[in-house]
Coordinates of C-alpha atoms in Angstrom, one line a residue:
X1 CA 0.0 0.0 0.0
X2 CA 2.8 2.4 0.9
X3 CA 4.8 1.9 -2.5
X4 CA 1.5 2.1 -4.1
X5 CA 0.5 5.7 -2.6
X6 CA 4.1 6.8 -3.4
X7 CA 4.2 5.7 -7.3
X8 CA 0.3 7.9 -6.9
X9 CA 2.3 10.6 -5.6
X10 CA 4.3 10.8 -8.6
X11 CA 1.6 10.7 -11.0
X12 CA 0.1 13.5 -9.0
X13 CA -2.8 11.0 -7.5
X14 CA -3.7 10.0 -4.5
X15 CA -4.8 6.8 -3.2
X16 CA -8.5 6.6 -1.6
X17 CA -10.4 3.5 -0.5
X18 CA -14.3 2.2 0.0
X19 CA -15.6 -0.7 0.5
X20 CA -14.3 -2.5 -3.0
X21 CA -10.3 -1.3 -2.5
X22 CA -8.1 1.7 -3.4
X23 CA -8.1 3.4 -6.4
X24 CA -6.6 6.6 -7.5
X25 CA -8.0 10.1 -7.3
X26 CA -6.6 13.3 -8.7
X27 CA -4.9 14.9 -6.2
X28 CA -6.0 18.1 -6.8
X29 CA -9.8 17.2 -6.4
X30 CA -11.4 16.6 -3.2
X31 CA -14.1 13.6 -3.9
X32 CA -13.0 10.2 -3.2
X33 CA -13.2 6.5 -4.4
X34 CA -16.8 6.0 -4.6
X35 CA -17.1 9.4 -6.9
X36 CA -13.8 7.9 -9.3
X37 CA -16.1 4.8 -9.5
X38 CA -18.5 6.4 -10.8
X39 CA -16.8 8.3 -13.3
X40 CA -14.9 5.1 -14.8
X41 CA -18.6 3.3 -14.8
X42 CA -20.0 5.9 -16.3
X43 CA -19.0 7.0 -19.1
X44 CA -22.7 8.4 -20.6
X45 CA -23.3 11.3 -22.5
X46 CA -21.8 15.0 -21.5
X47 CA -25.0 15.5 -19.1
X48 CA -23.4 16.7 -15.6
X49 CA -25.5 16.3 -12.7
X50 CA -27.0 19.7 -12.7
X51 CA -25.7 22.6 -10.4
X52 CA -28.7 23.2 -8.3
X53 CA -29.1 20.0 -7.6
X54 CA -25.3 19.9 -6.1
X55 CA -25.7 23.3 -4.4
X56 CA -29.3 21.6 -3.0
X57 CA -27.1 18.2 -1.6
X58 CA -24.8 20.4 0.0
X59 CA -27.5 22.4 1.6
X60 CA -29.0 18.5 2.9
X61 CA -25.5 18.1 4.6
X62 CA -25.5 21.6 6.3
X63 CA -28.8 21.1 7.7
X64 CA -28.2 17.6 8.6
X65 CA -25.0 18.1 10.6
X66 CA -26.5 21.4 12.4
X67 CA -29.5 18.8 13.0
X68 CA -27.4 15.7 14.2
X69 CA -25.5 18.1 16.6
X70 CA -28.6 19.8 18.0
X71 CA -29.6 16.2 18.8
X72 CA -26.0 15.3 20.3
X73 CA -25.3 12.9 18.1
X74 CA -22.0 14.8 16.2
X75 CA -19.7 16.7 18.4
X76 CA -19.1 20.6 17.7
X77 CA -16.1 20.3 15.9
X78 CA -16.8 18.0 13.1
X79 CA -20.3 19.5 12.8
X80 CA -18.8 23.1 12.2
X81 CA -16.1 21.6 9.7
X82 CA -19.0 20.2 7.5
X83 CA -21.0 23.5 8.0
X84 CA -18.3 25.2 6.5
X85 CA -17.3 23.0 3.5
X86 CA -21.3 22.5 3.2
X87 CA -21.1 26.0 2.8
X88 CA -18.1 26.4 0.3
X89 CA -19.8 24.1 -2.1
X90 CA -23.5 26.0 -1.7
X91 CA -21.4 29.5 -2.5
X92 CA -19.8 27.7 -5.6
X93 CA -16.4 27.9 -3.9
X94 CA -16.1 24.2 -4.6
X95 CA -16.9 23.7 -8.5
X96 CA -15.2 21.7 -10.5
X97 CA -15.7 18.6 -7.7
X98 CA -18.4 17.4 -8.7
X99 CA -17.9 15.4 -12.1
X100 CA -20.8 12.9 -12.3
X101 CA -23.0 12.5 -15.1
X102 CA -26.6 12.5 -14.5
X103 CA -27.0 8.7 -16.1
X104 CA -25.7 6.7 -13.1
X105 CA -27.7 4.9 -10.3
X106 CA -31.1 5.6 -10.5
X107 CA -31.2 6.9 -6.5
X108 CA -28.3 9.3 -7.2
X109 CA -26.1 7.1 -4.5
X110 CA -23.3 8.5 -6.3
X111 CA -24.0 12.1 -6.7
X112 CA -24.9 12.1 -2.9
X113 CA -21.5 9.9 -2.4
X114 CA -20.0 12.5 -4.1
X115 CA -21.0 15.2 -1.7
X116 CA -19.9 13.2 1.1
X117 CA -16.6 12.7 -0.2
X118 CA -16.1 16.1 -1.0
X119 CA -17.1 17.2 2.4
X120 CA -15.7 15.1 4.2
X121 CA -11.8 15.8 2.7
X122 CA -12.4 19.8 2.9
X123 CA -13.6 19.2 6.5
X124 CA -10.8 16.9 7.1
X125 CA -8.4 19.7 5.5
X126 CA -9.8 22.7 7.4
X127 CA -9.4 20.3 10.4
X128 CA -5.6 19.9 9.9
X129 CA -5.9 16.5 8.7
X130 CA -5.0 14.5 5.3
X131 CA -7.3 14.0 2.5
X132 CA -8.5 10.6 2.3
X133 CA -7.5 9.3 5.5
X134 CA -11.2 9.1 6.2
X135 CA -10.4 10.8 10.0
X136 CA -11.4 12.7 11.7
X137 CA -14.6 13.2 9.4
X138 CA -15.8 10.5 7.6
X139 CA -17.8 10.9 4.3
X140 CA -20.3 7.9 5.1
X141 CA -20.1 8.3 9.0
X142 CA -20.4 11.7 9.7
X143 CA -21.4 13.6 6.8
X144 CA -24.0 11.3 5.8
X145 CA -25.4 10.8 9.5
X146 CA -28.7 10.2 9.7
X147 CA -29.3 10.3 5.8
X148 CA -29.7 7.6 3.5
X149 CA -29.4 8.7 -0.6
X150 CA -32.6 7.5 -0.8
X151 CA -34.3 10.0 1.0
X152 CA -31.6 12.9 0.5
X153 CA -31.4 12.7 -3.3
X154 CA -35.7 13.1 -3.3
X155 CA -35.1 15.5 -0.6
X156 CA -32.4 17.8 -3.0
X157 CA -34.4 17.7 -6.1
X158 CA -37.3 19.1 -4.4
X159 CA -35.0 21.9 -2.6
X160 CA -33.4 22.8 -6.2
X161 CA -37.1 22.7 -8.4
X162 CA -38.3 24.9 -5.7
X163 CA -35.4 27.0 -5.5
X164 CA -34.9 27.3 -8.9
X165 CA -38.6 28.0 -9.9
X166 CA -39.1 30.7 -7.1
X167 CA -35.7 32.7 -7.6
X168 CA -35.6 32.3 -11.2
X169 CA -38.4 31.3 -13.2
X170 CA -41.4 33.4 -11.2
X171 CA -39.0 36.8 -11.3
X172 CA -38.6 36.3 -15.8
X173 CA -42.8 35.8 -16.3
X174 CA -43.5 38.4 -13.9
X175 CA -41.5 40.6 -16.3
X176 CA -42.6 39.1 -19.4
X177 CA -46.3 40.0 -17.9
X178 CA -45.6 43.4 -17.2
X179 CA -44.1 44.4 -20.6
X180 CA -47.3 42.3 -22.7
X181 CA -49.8 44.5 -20.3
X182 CA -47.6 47.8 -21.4
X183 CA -48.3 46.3 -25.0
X184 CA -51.6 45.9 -23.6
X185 CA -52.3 49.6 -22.9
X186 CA -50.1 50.7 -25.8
X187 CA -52.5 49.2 -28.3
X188 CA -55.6 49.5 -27.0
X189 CA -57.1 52.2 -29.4
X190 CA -56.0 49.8 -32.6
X191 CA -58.8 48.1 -33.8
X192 CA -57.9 45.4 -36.3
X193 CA -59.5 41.9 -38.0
X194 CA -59.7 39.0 -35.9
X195 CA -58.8 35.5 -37.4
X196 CA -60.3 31.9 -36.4
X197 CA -59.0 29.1 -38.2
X198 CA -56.4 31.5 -39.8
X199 CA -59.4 33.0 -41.4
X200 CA -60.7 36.3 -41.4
X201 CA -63.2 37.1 -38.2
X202 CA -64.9 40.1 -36.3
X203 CA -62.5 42.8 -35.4
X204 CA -60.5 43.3 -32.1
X205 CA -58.6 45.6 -31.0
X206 CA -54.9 44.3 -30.2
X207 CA -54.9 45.4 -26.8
X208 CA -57.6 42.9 -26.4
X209 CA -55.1 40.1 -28.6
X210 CA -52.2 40.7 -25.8
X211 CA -54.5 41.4 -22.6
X212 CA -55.2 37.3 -23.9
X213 CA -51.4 36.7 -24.0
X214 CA -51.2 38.8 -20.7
X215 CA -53.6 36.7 -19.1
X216 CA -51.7 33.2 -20.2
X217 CA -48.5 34.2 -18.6
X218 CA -51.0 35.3 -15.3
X219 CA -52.6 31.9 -15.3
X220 CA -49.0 30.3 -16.1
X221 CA -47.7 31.9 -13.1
X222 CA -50.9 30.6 -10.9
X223 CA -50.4 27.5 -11.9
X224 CA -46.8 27.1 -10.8
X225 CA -46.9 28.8 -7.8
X226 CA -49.8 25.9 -7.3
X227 CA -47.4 23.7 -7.3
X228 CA -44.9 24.5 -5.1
X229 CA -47.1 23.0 -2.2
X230 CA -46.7 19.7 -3.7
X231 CA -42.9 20.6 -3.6
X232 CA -42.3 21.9 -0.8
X233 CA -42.2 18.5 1.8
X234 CA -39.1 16.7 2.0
X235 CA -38.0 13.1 2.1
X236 CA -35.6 13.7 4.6
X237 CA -35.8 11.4 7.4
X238 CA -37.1 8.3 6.0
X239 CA -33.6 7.2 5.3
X240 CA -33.8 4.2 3.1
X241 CA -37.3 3.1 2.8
X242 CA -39.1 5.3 4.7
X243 CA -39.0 3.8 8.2
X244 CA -36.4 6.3 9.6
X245 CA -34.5 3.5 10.7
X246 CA -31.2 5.0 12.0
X247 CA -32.2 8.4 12.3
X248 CA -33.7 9.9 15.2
X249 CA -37.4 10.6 15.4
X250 CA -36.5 14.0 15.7
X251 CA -34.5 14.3 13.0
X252 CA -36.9 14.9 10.1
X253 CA -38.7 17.9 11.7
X254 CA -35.9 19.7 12.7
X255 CA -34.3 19.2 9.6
X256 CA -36.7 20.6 7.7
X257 CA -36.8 23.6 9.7
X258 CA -33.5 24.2 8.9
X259 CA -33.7 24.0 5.9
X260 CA -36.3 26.0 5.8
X261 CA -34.1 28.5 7.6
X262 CA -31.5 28.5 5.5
X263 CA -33.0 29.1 2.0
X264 CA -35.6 30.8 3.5
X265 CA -38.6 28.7 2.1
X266 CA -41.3 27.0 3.3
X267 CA -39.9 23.6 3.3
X268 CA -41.4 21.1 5.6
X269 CA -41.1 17.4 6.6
X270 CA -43.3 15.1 4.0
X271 CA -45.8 13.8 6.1
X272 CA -45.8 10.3 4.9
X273 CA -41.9 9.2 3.9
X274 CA -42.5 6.3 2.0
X275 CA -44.6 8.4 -0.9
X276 CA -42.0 10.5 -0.4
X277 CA -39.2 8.0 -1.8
X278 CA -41.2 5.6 -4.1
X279 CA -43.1 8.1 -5.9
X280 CA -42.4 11.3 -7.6
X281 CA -46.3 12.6 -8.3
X282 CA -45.2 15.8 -6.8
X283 CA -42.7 16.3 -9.6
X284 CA -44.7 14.8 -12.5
X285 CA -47.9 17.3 -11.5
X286 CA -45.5 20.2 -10.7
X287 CA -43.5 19.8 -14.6
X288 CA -47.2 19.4 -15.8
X289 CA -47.8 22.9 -15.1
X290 CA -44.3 24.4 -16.7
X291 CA -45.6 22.0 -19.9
X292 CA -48.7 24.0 -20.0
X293 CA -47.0 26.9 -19.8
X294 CA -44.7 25.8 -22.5
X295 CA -47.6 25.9 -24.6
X296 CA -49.0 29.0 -23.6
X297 CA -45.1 30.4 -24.7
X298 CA -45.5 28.7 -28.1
X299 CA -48.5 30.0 -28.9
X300 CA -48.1 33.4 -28.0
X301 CA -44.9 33.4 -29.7
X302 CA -46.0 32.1 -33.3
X303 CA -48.9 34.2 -33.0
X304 CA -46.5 37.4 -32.9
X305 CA -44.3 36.0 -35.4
X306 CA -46.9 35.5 -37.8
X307 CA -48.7 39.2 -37.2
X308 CA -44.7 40.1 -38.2
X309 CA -44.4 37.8 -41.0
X310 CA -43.3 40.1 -44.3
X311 CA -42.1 42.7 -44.0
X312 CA -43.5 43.3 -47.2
X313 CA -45.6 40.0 -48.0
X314 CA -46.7 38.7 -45.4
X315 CA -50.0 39.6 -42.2
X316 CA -47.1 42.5 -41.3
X317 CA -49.1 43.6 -38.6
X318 CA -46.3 44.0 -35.9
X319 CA -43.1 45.5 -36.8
X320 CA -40.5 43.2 -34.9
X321 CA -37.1 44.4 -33.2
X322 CA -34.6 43.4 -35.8
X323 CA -31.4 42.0 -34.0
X324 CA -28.9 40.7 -36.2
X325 CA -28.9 39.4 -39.8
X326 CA -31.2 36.9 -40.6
X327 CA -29.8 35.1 -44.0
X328 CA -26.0 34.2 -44.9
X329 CA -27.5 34.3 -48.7
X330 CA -30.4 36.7 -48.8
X331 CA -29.1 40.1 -48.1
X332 CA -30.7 42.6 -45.6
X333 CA -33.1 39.9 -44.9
X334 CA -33.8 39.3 -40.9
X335 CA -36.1 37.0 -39.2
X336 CA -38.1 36.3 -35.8
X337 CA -35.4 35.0 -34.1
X338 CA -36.6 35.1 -30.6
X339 CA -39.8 34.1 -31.5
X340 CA -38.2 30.4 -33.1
X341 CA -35.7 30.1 -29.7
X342 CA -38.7 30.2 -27.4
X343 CA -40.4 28.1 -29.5
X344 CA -37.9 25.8 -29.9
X345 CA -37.1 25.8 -25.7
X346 CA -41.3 25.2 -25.4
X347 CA -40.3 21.7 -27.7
X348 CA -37.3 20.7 -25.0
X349 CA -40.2 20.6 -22.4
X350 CA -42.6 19.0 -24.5
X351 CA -40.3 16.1 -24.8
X352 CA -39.3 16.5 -20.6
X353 CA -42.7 16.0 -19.6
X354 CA -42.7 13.3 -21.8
X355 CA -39.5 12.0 -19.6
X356 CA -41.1 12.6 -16.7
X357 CA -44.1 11.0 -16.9
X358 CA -42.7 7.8 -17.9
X359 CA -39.5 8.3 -15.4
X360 CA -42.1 9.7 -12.6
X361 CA -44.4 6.1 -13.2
X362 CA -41.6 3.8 -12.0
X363 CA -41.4 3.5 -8.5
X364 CA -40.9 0.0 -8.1
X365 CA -41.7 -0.9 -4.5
X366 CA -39.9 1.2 -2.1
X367 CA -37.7 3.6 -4.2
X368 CA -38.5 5.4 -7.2
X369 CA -34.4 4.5 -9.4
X370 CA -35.2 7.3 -11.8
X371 CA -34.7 10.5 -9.9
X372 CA -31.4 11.9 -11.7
X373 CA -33.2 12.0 -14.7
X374 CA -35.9 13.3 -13.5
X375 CA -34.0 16.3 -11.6
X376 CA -32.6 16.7 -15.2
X377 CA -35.4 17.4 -17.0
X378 CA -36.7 19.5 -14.2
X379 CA -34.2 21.8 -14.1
X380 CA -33.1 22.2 -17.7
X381 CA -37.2 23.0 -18.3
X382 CA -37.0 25.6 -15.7
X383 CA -34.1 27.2 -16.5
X384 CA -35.1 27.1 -20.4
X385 CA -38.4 28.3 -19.7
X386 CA -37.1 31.4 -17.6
X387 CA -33.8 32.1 -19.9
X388 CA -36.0 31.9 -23.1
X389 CA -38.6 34.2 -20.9
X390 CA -36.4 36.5 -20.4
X391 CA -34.7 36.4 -23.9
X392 CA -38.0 36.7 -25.1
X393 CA -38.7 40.0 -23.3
X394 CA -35.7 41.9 -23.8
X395 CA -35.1 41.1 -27.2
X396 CA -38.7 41.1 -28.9
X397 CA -41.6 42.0 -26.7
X398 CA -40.0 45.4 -25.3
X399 CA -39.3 46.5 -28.9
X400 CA -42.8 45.1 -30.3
X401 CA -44.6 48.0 -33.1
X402 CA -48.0 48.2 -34.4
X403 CA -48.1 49.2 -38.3
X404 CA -51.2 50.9 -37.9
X405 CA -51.5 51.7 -41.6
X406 CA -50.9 48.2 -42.5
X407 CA -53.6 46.7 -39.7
X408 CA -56.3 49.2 -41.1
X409 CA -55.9 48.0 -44.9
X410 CA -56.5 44.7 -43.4
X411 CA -59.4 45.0 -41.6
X412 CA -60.8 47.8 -44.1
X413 CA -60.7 44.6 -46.6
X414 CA -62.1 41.9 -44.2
X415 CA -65.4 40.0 -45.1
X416 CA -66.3 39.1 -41.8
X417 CA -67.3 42.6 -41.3
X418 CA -70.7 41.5 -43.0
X419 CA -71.6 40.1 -39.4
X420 CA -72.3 43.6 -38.1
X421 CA -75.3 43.2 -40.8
X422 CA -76.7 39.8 -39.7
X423 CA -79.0 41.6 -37.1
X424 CA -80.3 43.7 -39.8
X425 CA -80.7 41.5 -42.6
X426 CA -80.4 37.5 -41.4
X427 CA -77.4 35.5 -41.6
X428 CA -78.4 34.0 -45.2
X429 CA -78.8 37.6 -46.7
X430 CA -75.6 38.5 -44.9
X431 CA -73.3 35.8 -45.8
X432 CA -75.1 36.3 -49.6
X433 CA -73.4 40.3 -49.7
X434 CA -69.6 38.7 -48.4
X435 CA -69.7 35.9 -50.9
X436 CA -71.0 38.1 -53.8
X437 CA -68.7 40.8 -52.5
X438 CA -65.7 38.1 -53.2
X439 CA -66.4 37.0 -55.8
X440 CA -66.8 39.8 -57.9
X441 CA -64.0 41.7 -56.5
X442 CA -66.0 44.0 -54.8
X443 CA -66.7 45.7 -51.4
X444 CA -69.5 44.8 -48.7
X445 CA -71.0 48.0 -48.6
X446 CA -71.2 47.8 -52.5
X447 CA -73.0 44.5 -52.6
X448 CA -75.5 45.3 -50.1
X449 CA -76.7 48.4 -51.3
X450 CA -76.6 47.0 -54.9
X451 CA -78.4 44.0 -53.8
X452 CA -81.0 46.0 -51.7
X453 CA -80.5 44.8 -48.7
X454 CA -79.2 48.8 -47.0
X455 CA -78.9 52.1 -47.8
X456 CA -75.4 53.4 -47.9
X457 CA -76.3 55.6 -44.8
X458 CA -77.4 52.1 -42.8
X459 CA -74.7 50.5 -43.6
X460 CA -72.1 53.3 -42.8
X461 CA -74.2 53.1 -39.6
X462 CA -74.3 49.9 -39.1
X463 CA -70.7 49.1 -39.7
X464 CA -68.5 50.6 -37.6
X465 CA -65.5 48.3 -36.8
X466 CA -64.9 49.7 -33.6
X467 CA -68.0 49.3 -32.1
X468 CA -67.7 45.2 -32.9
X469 CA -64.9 44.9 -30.2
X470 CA -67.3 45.2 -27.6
X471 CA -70.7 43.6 -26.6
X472 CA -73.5 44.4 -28.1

């Protein structure tokens, strides 16, 4: 062993152990055996285990060792050695540690291994000790006292979704609200043609178009904060399937409460521990809602890119922010860009909730083995949904024109105007002046007066677009 740890030494290694032998670690990292297993097993795609999800394991090991002392079971000074690495890795100070792709054990054993290792050698080194020895904090031992993966992996994903959703997915549609109300306001004198079935219908004004894209992002925002109920219990304390066995039956509250305290949310302990690690319906309901609002995204952004479409032969009812060059053959041509990256982020989650469905649906038994994947497709829908938001916003909406002219000459030309006449005439007489009207090129007020149906004067009086965008 001791020629073997010098030849390490050389190679700028180091030699740590678990339960299957030695094996050699970089020596300028601090995880440990169980973590280089991993990454030699593992050798799956380019999908780390995603940052909040470290930062939210590192807040589990904080709260657990200030829990486990408060109880008497961890003495001062390895409790405030883990509190401070627990906090190094929480304020990022520790990046670069935590390697691990997100397709490994379905439980996450080795991304919480991981954290324990890490832990455990920066405690040991604040401590004066050496990395590796195991002593005097041990990564299984002490850092992982009173934990199982089992219930801290469940108990991390729900800490980063929530933590994620709250601090950076509510703040980007709450501004992406305000700025389509602004539009809101800004076009509420602009009356133009409504469309159904991408066909011409009764007029609006566009005001009223946005106050209904408005009013998606409002329910959007409902809806998620709906959800954050489901999220918001914690697996913590069930250990490894759900019992509690070697934690104290104090354990789970208090933990909760501190970590409650420390990210200031309302976390609390799941009331029933073995849902808590079998099943995942909190997650599955809770990336149900970002889906739906994935849609609402989609379809407020190819509504606005088609009321840009031209400039020149297209609806070209909006006048788009142009951002860069939109063809590497066409010259001076530019396109919706914003508009297709949201879109395209809406499909991401269409195909995550997809993931999480099917990955939510298998808990076998005691333990759900799917949660990395799931935390995966949590997070990167989240943080797509808010970046694109956001994107969205500054880029496009903010900059957003009405081509008044151009929305008039549409509407001025519309058909479906014919309805204000259905009162007045019937439906069959009515629908008799627009299809006469197109096929002979003509105009509605033409036909009816030529067919006999109006006056000039009752139609001019009848007609008024504006007064269609109300009841009445």
């Amino acid at each position: 062993m001791a020629a073997r740890a010098k030849a390490a030494s050389a190679r700028k290694v180091r030699v740590e152990t678990d339960t299957f032998g030695p094996i050699e670690v970089p020596a300028d990292r601090y995880w440990g055996a169980q973590t280089q297993r991993s990454r030699q097993n593992f050798r799956i795609g380019t999908e780390r285990m995603p940052e909040p999800v470290v930062r939210a394991l590192a807040i589990v090991k904080l709260a657990a060792a200030e829990t486990n002392h408060k109880l008497g079971l961890l003495d001062r000074r390895r409790a405030s050695a883990i509190a401070r690495a627990a906090r190094e890795v929480i304020d990022g100070k520790l990046d670069g540690n935590f390697p691990l792709v997100v397709w490994q054990t379905g439980s996450g054993t080795q991304s919480n291994m991981n954290l324990n290792e890490v832990i455990s050698n920066r405690a040991i080194e604040l401590l004066g000790g050496k990395m590796g020895s195991k002593s005097p904090v041990h990564p299984n031992d002490h850092v992982n006292m009173s934990q199982s993966s089992n219930d801290s992996f469940p108990t991390a994903m729900h800490i980063a979704a929530v933590e994620e959703i709250v601090q950076r997915l509510l703040p980007a549609l709450t501004r992406l609200h305000k700025e389509l109300v602004r539009k809101q306001k800004a076009f509420a004198g602009i009356v133009k043609i409504g469309r159904t079935h991408t066909q011409d219908a009764t007029p609006l004004t566009l005001g009223q178009e946005f106050s209904g894209y408005a009013a998606q992002i409002e329910n959007g925002i409902a809806r998620i904060k709906e959800t954050l109920k489901s999220l918001t219990p914690l697996a913590q304390g069930g250990t490894a399937v759900g019992t509690g066995l070697n934690a104290s039956p104090r354990f789970a509250a208090l933990f909760a409460k501190r970590v409650a305290a420390i990210t200031g949310l309302p976390f609390t302990s799941a009331p029933n521990k073995f849902e808590a690690l079998a099943a995942h319906d909190a997650y599955a309901f809770a990336h149900g809602a970002l889906n739906a609002l994935a849609t609402g995204l989609f379809k407020i952004a190819n509504d606005i890119r088609l009321l840009g479409s031209g400039p020149r032969s297209g609806l070209g009812e909006l006048i788009l922010p142009e951002n860069e060059p939109g063809s590497s053959i066409m010259p001076g041509k530019v396109n919706p860009t914003q508009c297709e990256a949201l879109t395209m982020a809406c499909c991401q989650v269409f195909g995550n909730q997809t993931t999480v469905t099917v990955a939510a649906s298998q808990g076998h038994f005691e333990l759900n083995v799917y949660k990395p994947v799931l935390a995966h497709c949590m997070l990167q829908s989240i943080r797509l949904l808010a970046d694109a938001a956001t994107s969205f916003t500054d880029h496009c909406v903010v900059g957003i024109k009405a081509d008044a002219k151009r929305i008039d000459e549409l509407m001025q030309r519309s058909l479906m105007l014919v309805t204000a006449l259905a009162p007045k005439i019937g439906y069959d007489n009515a629908a008799k002046v627009a299809k006469t009207a197109h096929a002979r090129g003509t105009t509605l007020r033409e036909e009816a007066v030529r067919l006999g149906f109006v006056t000039a004067a009752e139609f001019d009086r009848l007609v008024k677009p504006e007064k269609m965008t109300r009841p009445g």
